[in-house]
XYZ file of C-alpha atoms in Angstrom:
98
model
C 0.000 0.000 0.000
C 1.305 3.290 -1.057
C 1.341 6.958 1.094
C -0.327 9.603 -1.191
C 1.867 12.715 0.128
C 0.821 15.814 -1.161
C 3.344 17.663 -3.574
C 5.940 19.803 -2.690
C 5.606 23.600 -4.180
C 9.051 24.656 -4.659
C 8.116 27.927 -2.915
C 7.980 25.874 0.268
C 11.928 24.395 -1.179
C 13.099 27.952 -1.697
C 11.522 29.000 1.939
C 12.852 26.144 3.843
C 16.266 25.180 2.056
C 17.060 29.355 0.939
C 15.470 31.848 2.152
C 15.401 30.620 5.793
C 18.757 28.533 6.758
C 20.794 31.933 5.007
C 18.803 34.439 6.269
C 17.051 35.921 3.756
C 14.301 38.026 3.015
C 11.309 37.356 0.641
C 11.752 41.408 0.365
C 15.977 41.495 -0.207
C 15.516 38.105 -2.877
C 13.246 39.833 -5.195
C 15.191 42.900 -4.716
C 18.101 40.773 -5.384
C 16.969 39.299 -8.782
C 14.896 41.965 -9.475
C 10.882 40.895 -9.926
C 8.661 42.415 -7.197
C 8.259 41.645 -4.055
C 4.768 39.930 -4.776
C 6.000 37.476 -6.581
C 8.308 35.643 -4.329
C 5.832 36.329 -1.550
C 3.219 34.043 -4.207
C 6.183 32.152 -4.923
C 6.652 31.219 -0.924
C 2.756 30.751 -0.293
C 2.212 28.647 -3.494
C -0.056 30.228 -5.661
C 2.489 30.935 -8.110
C 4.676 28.655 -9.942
C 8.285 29.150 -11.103
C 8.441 30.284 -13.998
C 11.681 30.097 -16.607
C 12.240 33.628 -16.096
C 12.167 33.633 -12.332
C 14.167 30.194 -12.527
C 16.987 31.820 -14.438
C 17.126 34.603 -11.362
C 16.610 32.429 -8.995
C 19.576 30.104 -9.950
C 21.740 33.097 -10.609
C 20.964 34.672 -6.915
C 21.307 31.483 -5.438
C 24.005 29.423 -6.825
C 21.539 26.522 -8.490
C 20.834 25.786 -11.572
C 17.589 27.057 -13.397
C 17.077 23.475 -14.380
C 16.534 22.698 -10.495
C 14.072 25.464 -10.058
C 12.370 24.202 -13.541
C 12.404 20.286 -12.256
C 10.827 21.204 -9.022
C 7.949 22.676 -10.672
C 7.087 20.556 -12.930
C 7.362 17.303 -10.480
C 4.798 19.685 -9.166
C 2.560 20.320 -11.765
C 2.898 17.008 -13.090
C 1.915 15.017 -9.204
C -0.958 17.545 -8.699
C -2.646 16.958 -11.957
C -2.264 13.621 -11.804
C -4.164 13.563 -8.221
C -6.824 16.201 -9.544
C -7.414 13.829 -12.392
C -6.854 10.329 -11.167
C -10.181 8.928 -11.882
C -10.161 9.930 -15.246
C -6.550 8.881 -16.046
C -7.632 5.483 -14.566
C -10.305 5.022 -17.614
C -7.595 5.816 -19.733
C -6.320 2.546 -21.696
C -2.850 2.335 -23.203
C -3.366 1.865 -27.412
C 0.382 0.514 -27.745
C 1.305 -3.413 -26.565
C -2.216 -3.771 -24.866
């Protein structure tokens, strides 16, 4: 029997691994990489994804890659659709080697 976890927004990755072991501001990032301060604030609580754009700042500021900010949110997007639309995936039959 498998867990169901729910997914990980990277916001809560770039709050808990970033932002809050180094001391750092939601205000002094996004002056930092230069976006407003609203958007890391969505960023933090969620309601925005990542993306390329802020990825490519956000790698820059803090010595990632954007690929890792990119890969976060789509193991994201990808794990939350997949719950929002498990019944309807599970009707879904494969057409190839069935």
């Amino acid at each position: 029997m498998s867990t169901m976890h729910a997914p990980i927004h990277p916001g809560e990755i770039l709050l808990e691994e970033f932002l809050l072991p180094l001391g750092i501001s939601q205000y002094r990032l996004s002056k930092a990489i230069e976006v407003p301060p609203r958007r890391i604030n969505e960023i933090v609580h969620g309601t925005r994804g990542i993306s390329t754009d802020t990825a490519l700042r956000l790698a820059r500021a803090l010595g990632t890659s954007a690929r890792f900010w990119l890969n976060l949110q789509t193991h994201f997007d990808l794990e939350a659709e997949s719950e929002a639309h498990r019944a309807e995936l599970d009707r879904i039959t494969s057409l190839v080697g069935a």
